[in-house]
GROMACS .gro file of C-alpha atoms in nm:
model
   64
    1MET     CA    1  11.055  11.013   8.511
    2ALA     CA    2  10.990  11.029   8.892
    3THR     CA    3  10.652  10.960   9.033
    4LYS     CA    4  10.507  11.252   9.220
    5LYS     CA    5  10.436  11.166   9.581
    6HIS     CA    6  10.148  11.281   9.786
    7LEU     CA    7  10.089  11.291  10.172
    8ILE     CA    8   9.813  11.013  10.220
    9ARG     CA    9   9.638  10.960  10.545
   10VAL     CA   10   9.557  10.599  10.608
   11VAL     CA   11   9.313  10.501  10.911
   12PHE     CA   12   9.297  10.121  11.001
   13ASP     CA   13   9.249   9.855  11.266
   14VAL     CA   14   9.532   9.575  11.315
   15LEU     CA   15   9.415   9.227  11.384
   16ASP     CA   16   9.606   8.913  11.464
   17GLU     CA   17   9.557   8.574  11.299
   18THR     CA   18   9.246   8.493  11.511
   19ASN     CA   19   9.076   8.831  11.434
   20HIS     CA   20   9.147   8.985  11.781
   21SER     CA   21   9.220   9.334  11.768
   22ILE     CA   22   9.584   9.451  11.847
   23GLN     CA   23   9.526   9.821  11.775
   24LEU     CA   24   9.227  10.015  11.674
   25ASN     CA   25   9.178  10.331  11.465
   26THR     CA   26   9.542  10.384  11.392
   27ASP     CA   27   9.601  10.694  11.197
   28LEU     CA   28   9.919  10.738  10.998
   29ALA     CA   29  10.025  10.987  10.742
   30VAL     CA   30  10.241  10.844  10.454
   31THR     CA   31  10.418  10.972  10.164
   32ALA     CA   32  10.341  10.773   9.863
   33ALA     CA   33  10.261  10.784   9.483
   34ASP     CA   34   9.904  10.625   9.537
   35PRO     CA   35   9.677  10.480   9.789
   36ASP     CA   36   9.797  10.119   9.715
   37GLU     CA   37  10.160  10.215   9.785
   38ALA     CA   38  10.045  10.389  10.104
   39ILE     CA   39   9.866  10.072  10.224
   40ASP     CA   40  10.152   9.851  10.140
   41TRP     CA   41  10.386  10.082  10.341
   42VAL     CA   42  10.155  10.070  10.641
   43PHE     CA   43  10.124   9.695  10.630
   44THR     CA   44  10.506   9.652  10.623
   45GLU     CA   45  10.548   9.906  10.894
   46MET     CA   46  10.296   9.720  11.116
   47GLN     CA   47  10.466   9.396  11.079
   48ARG     CA   48  10.789   9.562  11.177
   49GLN     CA   49  10.640   9.751  11.470
   50PHE     CA   50  10.474   9.426  11.614
   51ASN     CA   51  10.746   9.198  11.497
   52ARG     CA   52  10.489   8.963  11.354
   53THR     CA   53  10.401   8.851  11.004
   54ASP     CA   54  10.062   8.732  11.078
   55ILE     CA   55   9.889   9.038  11.122
   56ARG     CA   56   9.608   9.177  10.904
   57LEU     CA   57   9.471   9.520  10.845
   58ALA     CA   58   9.105   9.577  10.866
   59LYS     CA   59   8.867   9.874  10.794
   60VAL     CA   60   9.129  10.055  10.596
   61ARG     CA   61   9.033  10.393  10.518
   62ILE     CA   62   9.209  10.648  10.287
   63CYS     CA   63   9.142  11.008  10.388
   64ALA     CA   64   9.210  11.318  10.173
   0.00000   0.00000   0.00000
């Protein structure tokens, strides 16, 4: 059975390996089955966008 997907809004900051801010208060809407899947997608997308694997997400907020 297919999992029902929802539009989930994720707001977050992106930090580098030395905890310097790369991007603040980024706001993305993601279609995902649950908040964990949405955060995983956002993290992967930010790694791709910045072409770095050493980034971290901070202050992650899930908005309804």
